[in-house]
Coordinates of C-alpha atoms (C1' of nucleotides) in Angstrom, one line a residue:
Chain A
M1117 CA -7.7 -8.5 -5.8
I1118 CA -10.2 -10.8 -4.4
D1119 CA -9.2 -13.5 -1.9
L1120 CA -7.9 -16.5 -3.9
R1121 CA -8.8 -18.9 -1.1
L1122 CA -12.4 -17.7 -1.3
A1123 CA -12.4 -18.4 -5.1
R1124 CA -11.0 -21.9 -4.6
E1125 CA -13.3 -22.9 -1.7
H1126 CA -16.5 -21.1 -2.7
P1127 CA -16.4 -20.4 -6.5
D1128 CA -20.2 -20.2 -6.5
L1129 CA -20.1 -17.2 -4.2
V1130 CA -17.7 -15.3 -6.5
K1131 CA -19.7 -16.3 -9.6
A1132 CA -22.9 -15.0 -8.0
S1133 CA -21.1 -11.7 -7.3
Q1134 CA -20.0 -11.5 -11.0
R1135 CA -23.6 -12.1 -12.1
A1136 CA -24.9 -9.4 -9.7
R1137 CA -22.4 -6.9 -11.2
G1138 CA -23.4 -7.9 -14.7
A1139 CA -19.8 -9.1 -15.2
D1140 CA -18.5 -12.2 -16.8
E1141 CA -19.0 -15.3 -14.7
S1142 CA -16.5 -17.4 -16.7
R1143 CA -13.7 -15.3 -15.4
V1144 CA -14.0 -17.2 -12.1
D1145 CA -13.2 -20.5 -13.9
E1146 CA -10.4 -18.8 -15.7
L1147 CA -9.0 -17.7 -12.4
L1148 CA -9.2 -21.2 -11.0
A1149 CA -7.6 -22.7 -14.0
T1150 CA -4.7 -20.3 -14.0
D1151 CA -4.3 -20.8 -10.2
A1152 CA -4.0 -24.6 -10.6
A1153 CA -1.6 -24.2 -13.5
R1154 CA 0.5 -21.8 -11.4
R1155 CA 0.7 -24.2 -8.5
E1156 CA 1.9 -27.0 -10.8
A1157 CA 4.5 -24.7 -12.3
V1158 CA 5.7 -23.7 -8.8
K1159 CA 6.1 -27.3 -7.8
R1160 CA 8.1 -28.2 -10.9
A1161 CA 10.4 -25.2 -10.5
D1162 CA 10.9 -25.7 -6.7
D1163 CA 11.7 -29.4 -7.2
L1164 CA 14.2 -28.7 -10.0
R1165 CA 15.8 -25.9 -8.0
A1166 CA 16.3 -28.2 -5.0
E1167 CA 18.0 -30.8 -7.3
Q1168 CA 20.2 -28.1 -8.9
K1169 CA 21.2 -26.8 -5.5
A1170 CA 22.4 -30.2 -4.5
A1171 CA 24.2 -30.6 -7.8
S1172 CA 25.9 -27.3 -7.3
Q1173 CA 27.1 -28.3 -3.8
A1174 CA 28.5 -31.5 -5.3
V1175 CA 30.7 -29.5 -7.7
K1176 CA 32.6 -28.0 -4.8
K1177 CA 33.1 -31.4 -3.2
A1178 CA 34.0 -33.3 -6.3
T1179 CA 37.5 -34.6 -6.9
P1180 CA 39.3 -33.3 -9.9
E1181 CA 38.5 -36.5 -11.8
E1182 CA 34.8 -36.4 -11.0
R1183 CA 34.5 -32.7 -11.6
P1184 CA 33.8 -32.5 -15.3
A1185 CA 30.9 -35.0 -15.1
V1186 CA 29.4 -33.3 -12.0
L1187 CA 29.8 -29.9 -13.6
D1188 CA 28.0 -31.1 -16.7
R1189 CA 25.1 -32.4 -14.7
A1190 CA 24.9 -29.1 -12.7
K1191 CA 24.9 -27.2 -16.0
A1192 CA 22.1 -29.3 -17.4
L1193 CA 20.0 -28.8 -14.3
A1194 CA 20.7 -25.1 -14.4
A1195 CA 19.3 -25.0 -17.9
Q1196 CA 16.2 -26.9 -16.8
V1197 CA 15.7 -24.6 -13.9
K1198 CA 15.9 -21.6 -16.2
Q1199 CA 13.2 -23.1 -18.4
A1200 CA 11.0 -24.0 -15.4
E1201 CA 11.4 -20.5 -14.1
E1202 CA 10.3 -19.0 -17.3
A1203 CA 7.2 -21.2 -17.3
L1204 CA 6.6 -20.2 -13.8
R1205 CA 6.8 -16.5 -14.6
A1206 CA 4.3 -17.0 -17.4
A1207 CA 2.0 -18.9 -15.1
D1208 CA 2.3 -16.2 -12.5
S1209 CA 1.4 -13.4 -14.8
A1210 CA -1.5 -15.4 -16.3
L1211 CA -2.8 -15.8 -12.8
R1212 CA -2.3 -12.2 -12.0
D1213 CA -4.1 -11.1 -15.1
A1214 CA -7.1 -13.4 -14.3
H1215 CA -7.0 -12.2 -10.7
L1216 CA -7.0 -8.5 -11.6
R1217 CA -9.9 -9.0 -14.0
I1218 CA -12.3 -9.9 -11.2
P1219 CA -13.8 -7.0 -9.3
N1220 CA -14.4 -7.1 -5.6
V1221 CA -17.1 -9.6 -4.3
V1222 CA -20.2 -7.6 -3.6
A1223 CA -21.6 -7.7 -0.1
G1224 CA -24.6 -10.0 0.3
D1225 CA -27.4 -7.5 0.7
V1226 CA -26.4 -5.0 -2.0
P1227 CA -29.4 -4.1 -4.2
P1228 CA -29.5 -5.9 -7.5
G1229 CA -29.4 -4.1 -10.8
G1230 CA -27.6 -1.2 -12.4
E1231 CA -27.2 2.6 -12.4
D1232 CA -31.0 3.2 -12.0
D1233 CA -31.5 0.6 -9.3
A1234 CA -30.0 2.4 -6.3
V1235 CA -32.2 2.1 -3.3
T1236 CA -33.0 5.3 -1.4
M1237 CA -32.4 4.5 2.3
R1238 CA -33.7 7.8 3.7
T1239 CA -34.3 11.4 2.8
V1240 CA -33.3 14.1 5.2
G1241 CA -34.3 17.7 5.3
E1242 CA -37.0 19.6 3.6
V1243 CA -36.8 20.4 -0.1
P1244 CA -36.6 24.2 0.0
Q1245 CA -39.3 26.3 -1.7
Y1246 CA -38.4 29.8 -3.1
D1247 CA -40.8 32.6 -3.8
F1248 CA -38.6 34.0 -6.5
P1249 CA -37.0 32.7 -9.7
V1250 CA -34.3 30.2 -8.7
R1251 CA -30.9 30.8 -10.1
D1252 CA -28.3 28.2 -10.6
H1253 CA -25.0 28.2 -8.8
L1254 CA -23.0 29.7 -11.6
E1255 CA -25.3 32.7 -12.0
I1256 CA -25.2 33.3 -8.2
G1257 CA -21.5 32.7 -8.1
E1258 CA -20.8 35.1 -10.9
A1259 CA -22.9 37.8 -9.3
L1260 CA -21.1 37.3 -6.0
G1261 CA -17.7 37.4 -7.8
A1262 CA -17.1 33.9 -6.4
I1263 CA -16.7 31.8 -9.5
D1264 CA -15.0 32.7 -12.8
M1265 CA -15.4 30.0 -15.4
E1266 CA -14.5 32.2 -18.4
R1267 CA -11.0 33.0 -17.1
G1268 CA -10.6 29.4 -15.9
A1269 CA -11.1 28.3 -19.5
K1270 CA -8.7 31.0 -20.7
V1271 CA -6.0 29.7 -18.4
A1272 CA -6.6 26.0 -18.3
G1273 CA -9.4 25.1 -20.7
A1274 CA -12.9 23.8 -20.3
R1275 CA -14.1 22.5 -16.9
F1276 CA -11.5 24.7 -15.1
Y1277 CA -12.5 27.7 -13.0
F1278 CA -11.2 30.3 -10.6
L1279 CA -12.7 30.6 -7.2
T1280 CA -12.4 34.3 -6.4
G1281 CA -13.3 36.6 -3.4
P1282 CA -16.1 35.0 -1.4
G1283 CA -15.7 31.8 -3.5
A1284 CA -12.1 31.4 -2.4
L1285 CA -13.0 32.1 1.2
L1286 CA -15.8 29.6 1.0
E1287 CA -13.3 26.9 0.0
F1288 CA -11.1 27.6 3.0
A1289 CA -14.1 27.8 5.3
L1290 CA -15.3 24.4 4.1
A1291 CA -11.9 22.9 4.4
Q1292 CA -11.5 24.2 7.9
L1293 CA -14.9 23.0 9.0
A1294 CA -14.4 19.5 7.4
I1295 CA -10.9 19.0 8.9
S1296 CA -12.0 20.3 12.3
R1297 CA -14.9 18.0 12.5
A1298 CA -12.8 15.1 11.3
V1299 CA -10.1 15.8 13.9
A1300 CA -12.8 16.1 16.6
A1301 CA -14.0 12.6 15.5
G1302 CA -10.5 11.2 16.0
F1303 CA -9.2 11.3 12.4
T1304 CA -5.5 12.1 11.8
P1305 CA -5.4 15.1 9.4
V1306 CA -3.2 14.6 6.4
V1307 CA -2.2 16.8 3.5
A1308 CA -1.5 14.2 0.8
P1309 CA 0.4 14.3 -2.5
A1310 CA -1.7 14.7 -5.6
L1311 CA 0.9 13.2 -7.9
V1312 CA 1.6 9.5 -7.3
R1313 CA 3.5 6.5 -8.6
P1314 CA 1.8 3.9 -10.7
E1315 CA 1.8 1.3 -7.9
A1316 CA -0.5 3.5 -5.7
M1317 CA -2.8 4.0 -8.7
E1318 CA -2.9 0.4 -9.6
G1319 CA -3.3 -0.8 -6.0
T1320 CA -6.4 1.3 -5.5
G1321 CA -7.9 -0.1 -8.7
F1322 CA -7.9 3.1 -10.8
L1323 CA -5.8 1.8 -13.7
G1324 CA -8.2 -0.9 -14.8
E1325 CA -11.5 0.2 -16.3
H1326 CA -11.1 3.8 -15.1
D1327 CA -7.8 4.3 -16.9
E1328 CA -9.4 6.8 -19.2
E1329 CA -10.3 9.0 -16.3
V1330 CA -6.8 9.5 -15.2
Y1331 CA -4.2 12.2 -16.0
R1332 CA -0.8 10.7 -16.7
V1333 CA 2.4 12.7 -16.4
E1334 CA 4.3 10.7 -19.0
R1335 CA 7.7 12.3 -18.6
D1336 CA 8.0 11.3 -15.0
G1337 CA 5.9 8.1 -14.9
L1338 CA 3.5 9.7 -12.4
Y1339 CA -0.2 10.1 -12.2
L1340 CA -2.5 12.9 -10.9
V1341 CA -4.8 11.4 -8.4
G1342 CA -8.6 11.5 -8.9
T1343 CA -9.1 11.3 -5.2
S1344 CA -6.9 11.4 -2.1
E1345 CA -8.0 7.8 -1.5
V1346 CA -5.1 6.9 -3.7
A1347 CA -2.4 8.6 -1.7
L1348 CA -4.0 7.6 1.6
A1349 CA -4.2 3.9 0.8
G1350 CA -0.7 4.0 -0.7
M1351 CA 0.6 5.8 2.4
R1352 CA 0.6 2.5 4.4
A1353 CA 1.3 0.1 1.5
G1354 CA 3.4 -2.8 2.4
E1355 CA 3.0 -2.2 6.2
V1356 CA 1.7 -4.3 9.0
L1357 CA -0.6 -2.0 10.9
D1358 CA -1.4 -2.0 14.6
L1359 CA -5.2 -2.1 14.7
S1360 CA -5.5 -3.3 18.3
A1361 CA -6.9 0.1 19.3
G1362 CA -9.5 0.0 16.5
P1363 CA -9.6 1.4 13.0
L1364 CA -6.8 3.8 11.8
R1365 CA -8.5 6.9 10.4
Y1366 CA -7.1 9.6 8.2
A1367 CA -8.7 12.7 6.9
G1368 CA -6.8 13.7 3.8
W1369 CA -6.8 17.0 2.0
S1370 CA -5.6 17.1 -1.6
S1371 CA -6.5 18.3 -5.1
C1372 CA -8.2 15.8 -7.3
F1373 CA -8.0 15.6 -11.1
R1374 CA -10.3 13.9 -13.5
R1375 CA -10.3 13.8 -17.3
E1376 CA -14.1 13.3 -17.4
A1377 CA -13.6 11.4 -20.6
G1378 CA -17.0 10.3 -22.0
S1379 CA -18.9 13.0 -20.1
Y1380 CA -19.1 15.4 -23.1
G1381 CA -22.2 17.5 -22.8
K1382 CA -22.9 16.5 -19.2
D1383 CA -22.9 19.2 -16.6
T1384 CA -21.1 21.6 -18.8
R1385 CA -22.3 24.6 -16.8
G1386 CA -20.6 25.6 -13.6
I1387 CA -18.5 23.7 -11.2
I1388 CA -20.4 20.5 -10.7
R1389 CA -18.3 18.5 -13.0
V1390 CA -14.7 19.8 -13.3
H1391 CA -11.3 18.5 -14.2
W1392 CA -9.9 19.7 -10.9
F1393 CA -11.2 20.2 -7.4
D1394 CA -10.1 20.0 -3.8
K1395 CA -11.4 17.5 -1.4
V1396 CA -11.3 16.3 2.2
E1397 CA -11.5 12.5 2.2
M1398 CA -11.9 10.1 5.0
F1399 CA -10.0 6.9 4.9
S1400 CA -10.0 4.0 7.3
F1401 CA -8.0 0.9 7.8
C1402 CA -9.7 -1.7 9.9
A1403 CA -10.1 -5.4 10.6
P1404 CA -12.3 -7.1 7.9
A1405 CA -14.9 -8.1 10.5
E1406 CA -15.4 -4.5 11.4
A1407 CA -15.6 -3.1 7.9
A1408 CA -19.4 -3.0 7.5
A1409 CA -19.8 -1.2 10.8
E1410 CA -17.1 1.2 9.9
H1411 CA -18.8 1.9 6.6
L1412 CA -21.9 3.0 8.5
R1413 CA -19.8 5.2 10.7
L1414 CA -18.2 7.0 7.7
L1415 CA -21.7 7.4 6.2
A1416 CA -22.9 9.0 9.5
W1417 CA -20.0 11.5 9.5
E1418 CA -20.8 12.4 5.9
E1419 CA -24.4 13.0 6.9
E1420 CA -23.6 15.1 9.9
F1421 CA -21.4 17.3 7.7
L1422 CA -24.2 17.9 5.3
Q1423 CA -26.6 18.5 8.2
A1424 CA -24.2 21.1 9.5
L1425 CA -24.3 22.8 6.1
E1426 CA -28.1 22.7 6.3
L1427 CA -28.3 20.9 2.9
P1428 CA -31.3 18.6 2.2
Y1429 CA -30.2 15.2 0.9
R1430 CA -31.0 11.6 0.5
V1431 CA -28.9 8.5 1.1
V1432 CA -28.8 5.8 -1.6
D1433 CA -27.5 2.3 -1.5
I1434 CA -25.7 1.7 -4.9
A1435 CA -26.8 -1.3 -6.8
A1436 CA -24.3 -4.1 -7.6
G1437 CA -24.0 -3.3 -11.3
D1438 CA -22.9 0.3 -10.5
L1439 CA -20.3 -0.4 -7.9
G1440 CA -16.7 0.5 -8.7
T1441 CA -14.1 -2.2 -9.1
S1442 CA -12.9 -2.1 -5.5
A1443 CA -16.1 -1.6 -3.7
A1444 CA -18.1 -4.4 -2.1
R1445 CA -20.7 -1.8 -1.1
K1446 CA -21.2 1.9 -1.7
Y1447 CA -23.5 4.5 -0.3
D1448 CA -23.9 7.9 -2.0
I1449 CA -25.3 11.0 -0.6
E1450 CA -27.2 13.1 -3.0
A1451 CA -28.0 16.7 -2.1
W1452 CA -30.7 18.8 -3.5
F1453 CA -29.9 21.2 -6.3
P1454 CA -32.8 23.6 -6.7
S1455 CA -31.9 24.7 -10.2
Q1456 CA -32.2 21.1 -11.4
S1457 CA -35.0 20.2 -9.0
T1458 CA -33.2 17.0 -8.3
Y1459 CA -30.7 15.3 -6.0
R1460 CA -27.1 15.1 -7.2
E1461 CA -24.2 13.1 -5.8
L1462 CA -22.2 15.1 -3.3
T1463 CA -20.4 12.4 -1.4
S1464 CA -19.7 8.7 -1.7
T1465 CA -18.4 6.1 0.7
S1466 CA -17.1 2.7 -0.3
D1467 CA -16.3 -0.5 1.7
C1468 CA -13.4 -2.0 -0.3
T1469 CA -13.1 -4.9 2.2
T1470 CA -9.6 -6.5 1.6
F1471 CA -9.6 -5.9 -2.1
Q1472 CA -7.3 -2.9 -2.2
A1473 CA -5.3 -3.9 0.8
R1474 CA -4.4 -7.3 -0.7
R1475 CA -2.8 -5.6 -3.7
L1476 CA -1.1 -3.0 -1.7
G1477 CA 0.2 -5.4 0.9
I1478 CA -1.5 -3.8 3.8
R1479 CA -1.9 -6.2 6.7
Y1480 CA -2.5 -6.1 10.5
R1481 CA -1.6 -8.5 13.3
D1482 CA -4.7 -10.3 14.6
A1483 CA -5.3 -11.4 18.1
D1484 CA -3.3 -14.6 17.5
G1485 CA -0.4 -12.7 16.3
R1486 CA -0.9 -13.7 12.6
N1487 CA -0.6 -11.3 9.8
Q1488 CA -3.9 -10.8 8.0
T1489 CA -5.0 -8.6 5.2
A1490 CA -6.7 -5.4 6.4
A1491 CA -9.9 -3.8 5.1
T1492 CA -9.9 -0.3 3.6
L1493 CA -12.8 2.1 3.4
N1494 CA -13.1 5.6 2.1
G1495 CA -15.7 8.3 2.1
T1496 CA -16.0 11.9 0.9
L1497 CA -16.2 14.4 3.7
C1498 CA -16.3 17.4 1.5
A1499 CA -15.7 17.7 -2.3
V1500 CA -15.3 21.4 -2.3
A1501 CA -16.3 22.6 -5.7
R1502 CA -19.5 20.7 -5.9
T1503 CA -20.4 21.5 -2.2
I1504 CA -19.9 25.2 -3.0
A1505 CA -22.3 24.8 -6.0
C1506 CA -24.9 23.2 -3.8
L1507 CA -24.5 25.7 -0.9
L1508 CA -24.9 28.6 -3.3
E1509 CA -28.1 27.2 -4.8
V1510 CA -29.8 26.0 -1.6
H1511 CA -29.0 29.1 0.5
Q1512 CA -29.7 31.6 -2.2
R1513 CA -32.0 34.6 -1.5
A1514 CA -34.1 36.8 -3.6
D1515 CA -31.6 39.7 -3.6
G1516 CA -28.8 37.6 -5.0
S1517 CA -27.1 37.1 -1.6
V1518 CA -26.5 33.7 -0.1
S1519 CA -27.0 32.9 3.6
V1520 CA -24.2 31.2 5.4
P1521 CA -25.1 28.2 7.5
K1522 CA -24.3 28.7 11.1
A1523 CA -21.6 26.0 11.3
L1524 CA -19.6 27.7 8.6
R1525 CA -19.8 31.2 10.0
P1526 CA -16.9 30.9 12.4
W1527 CA -14.6 30.3 9.4
L1528 CA -16.0 33.3 7.6
G1529 CA -15.5 35.9 10.3
G1530 CA -19.0 35.4 11.5
A1531 CA -20.6 36.5 8.2
E1532 CA -24.2 35.6 8.0
A1533 CA -24.4 36.0 4.3
L1534 CA -22.4 36.5 1.2
T1535 CA -23.5 39.5 -0.8
P1536 CA -22.4 41.0 -4.1
G1537 CA -19.7 43.6 -3.4
M1538 CA -19.3 42.6 0.2
D1539 CA -16.3 43.7 2.2
L1540 CA -14.1 40.5 2.3
A1541 CA -12.2 41.7 5.4
G1542 CA -15.4 40.9 7.3
A1543 CA -15.5 37.4 6.1
V1544 CA -12.3 35.9 7.4
P1545 CA -11.5 34.4 10.8
P1546 CA -9.7 36.7 13.2
A1547 CA -6.2 37.3 11.9
Chain B
rG533 C1' 20.9 19.1 -12.8
rG534 C1' 26.0 17.2 -10.9
rA535 C1' 29.3 14.3 -7.3
rG536 C1' 29.8 10.9 -3.4
rG537 C1' 28.1 7.6 0.6
rC538 C1' 24.4 4.3 2.4
rU539 C1' 20.1 0.2 2.3
rU540 C1' 21.2 -7.1 5.7
rC541 C1' 15.5 -11.6 9.1
rG542 C1' 11.1 -5.9 14.8
rC543 C1' 15.5 -2.3 16.1
rC544 C1' 21.0 -2.0 15.9
rU545 C1' 24.8 -4.7 13.7
rA546 C1' 28.9 -8.6 11.3
rG547 C1' 29.6 -10.3 6.5
rU548 C1' 30.4 -7.5 0.5
rC549 C1' 37.2 -5.9 -1.2
rC550 C1' 38.8 -11.9 -2.6
rG551 C1' 31.5 -15.9 -5.1
rG552 C1' 30.7 -22.0 -2.3
rU553 C1' 32.1 -23.2 4.8
rC554 C1' 25.8 -17.6 4.7
rU555 C1' 21.3 -23.2 6.3
rA556 C1' 23.3 -14.9 7.4
rU557 C1' 27.0 -13.0 13.0
rG558 C1' 26.3 -10.7 17.6
rG559 C1' 23.5 -7.4 20.8
rC560 C1' 18.6 -5.5 22.2
rG561 C1' 13.6 -6.6 22.3
rC562 C1' 9.9 -10.5 22.4
rC563 C1' 8.1 -15.7 23.4
rG564 C1' 8.7 -20.5 26.0
rC565 C1' 11.2 -23.6 29.5
rA566 C1' 14.4 -24.4 33.7
rC567 C1' 16.3 -22.5 38.3
rU568 C1' 14.1 -19.6 42.3
rG569 C1' 9.3 -18.3 48.7
rC570 C1' 8.0 -14.1 44.8
rU571 C1' 10.4 -10.7 41.7
rA572 C1' 15.1 -9.6 39.7
rA573 C1' 19.3 -12.0 37.9
rU574 C1' 21.0 -16.3 35.4
rG575 C1' 20.9 -20.6 32.0
rC576 C1' 18.7 -23.2 27.8
rG577 C1' 15.7 -23.0 23.5
rG578 C1' 12.9 -20.2 20.1
rU579 C1' 12.0 -15.6 17.3
rU580 C1' 12.0 -12.5 8.9
rU581 C1' 8.3 -12.8 5.5
rG582 C1' 5.9 -15.3 1.5
rG583 C1' 4.9 -19.7 -1.6
rG584 C1' 4.4 -25.1 -2.3
rU585 C1' 3.0 -29.7 0.2
rU586 C1' 0.1 -31.7 4.4
rA587 C1' -5.3 -33.8 8.3
rA588 C1' -1.4 -31.5 11.1
rU589 C1' 3.7 -31.8 11.8
rC590 C1' 7.8 -32.7 8.8
rC591 C1' 9.8 -31.1 4.5
rC592 C1' 10.9 -28.2 0.0
rC593 C1' 11.5 -23.3 -2.6
rA594 C1' 12.1 -18.2 -2.5
rU595 C1' 13.5 -13.9 0.4
rC596 C1' 20.1 -9.7 2.4
rC597 C1' 16.0 -2.3 -1.0
rC598 C1' 13.6 -3.7 -6.2
rG599 C1' 14.4 -5.7 -11.3
rG600 C1' 17.7 -7.9 -14.8
rG601 C1' 22.6 -10.3 -16.0
rU602 C1' 27.2 -13.3 -15.4
rU603 C1' 28.2 -18.3 -13.1
rC604 C1' 27.4 -25.2 -11.8
rA605 C1' 26.9 -21.6 -7.6
rA606 C1' 25.6 -14.5 -5.9
rA607 C1' 24.2 -10.8 0.5
rU608 C1' 29.1 -10.8 -2.2
rC609 C1' 30.6 -9.5 -9.2
rC610 C1' 28.1 -6.5 -13.5
rC611 C1' 23.9 -3.4 -15.5
rG612 C1' 19.3 -0.7 -14.6
rG613 C1' 15.9 1.4 -11.0
rA614 C1' 14.0 3.2 -6.0
rG615 C1' 14.7 5.3 -1.3
rC616 C1' 17.7 7.7 2.5
rC617 C1' 22.0 10.9 3.7
rU618 C1' 26.0 14.6 2.5
rC619 C1' 28.1 18.3 -0.8
rC620 C1' 27.7 21.6 -5.2
rG621 C1' 24.3 24.2 -8.6
rC622 C1' 19.4 26.0 -9.2
rC623 C1' 14.7 27.3 -7.1
rA624 C1' 9.6 29.0 -3.9

RNA sequence: GGAGGCUUCGCCUAGUCCGGUCUAUGGCGCCGCACUGCUAAUGCGGUUUGGGUUAAUCCCCAUCCCGGGUUCAAAUCCCGGAGCCUCCGCCA
């Protein structure tokens, strides 16, 4: 939810944001109209309630002779209050609807345009050259005994997979590396629920336009999260945070589930686009004034992680029309996939400013002791499946083995490469 | 899955049986003031969170886990839900 006060005082700003997103500008006027109508309804209901309260007190004090008349008046007022409250409820929900229909106000310097208008900020690392026919991650993974799509489909359907042998070890190694680096950077590590209540889902903005993407567990009224962001944001919902020592940072580990509706035919091969994967997600609560700087810090941690994995990548600044509902600004990191000769999204970090926190009731006490809405930010540290895909491709060698980047070796028993038929006992940290 | 208990303004707590005096008690903590060479102690006052209104104050409304209901009137009565705790069953 955007800041209502901003909409009242600077409707032009919000309208400009809507235009930049390619969204409907008239929604701002709808918001203001419903806001005015609600305030009117509030006043009417409050005034009537005050009157009725007084009338109700009078009933008690009335003499037996006065009583019937006083009681009649109280009853009449009660009926009016009931009506006014119904009108208020309607006005409230009209405002809420209009409010929810407006996505976050985009940051001022976000590139204009849509999906194809992301601006490349920098490209890091050399695009690798191979003097042998490049294989894609699935071919490599199958040869290694690391990925089993066929049996994944047998057990769970399309876009499911097994990570086996070195693939499974790679997942744990990546998890360890990601969590270790996050903790070293001051994050609190968290293992988060993957199944959440609707409020958490709604609060993070995933039940709006992305409703189709979400798995619902009908029987229990719960949802499978598409990212740990949902659980991490929900974790502090309704709380007043102490941000006096700076941002509150969590590194969450959880499985993520996505229906991938509307992506038929896209990335059908391998584990680049799957219904389920595990992820280490960074999440930060901070004062709104600090959000933009914090955003760059999250981006820097993402970059350092990819550098540690020795993966070439580029950083792109996502254009206004391609931002999610909650994001005021978003940077993606796209890593090089040799089999596709292109950069593909590996991580993504969003500054949601106060948009999520307002809906989730997450506040902090400012220097004057006033409660203010906090800002929330999130960023992928490591989406495991896709990272494995990228690692296998970039670090592949002519003989079908895959070299292990140095940073990952401690978590793989020092192994310098993954090779078909390798002895797995040599690829685990000391027991 | 079954049975029972609990949830009150930062924390603890009174009030709930029997509806109005609850504009919610007291303690702790916190803030201000007074007293005092200083500190401590003491005294006095303040201290939930939202919304409406306002230049600001005042004021008004809501808020006793959440949502409904009964009633002129609900912390209090009724129904539904959530969370916590205990016990039984089951389970990794």
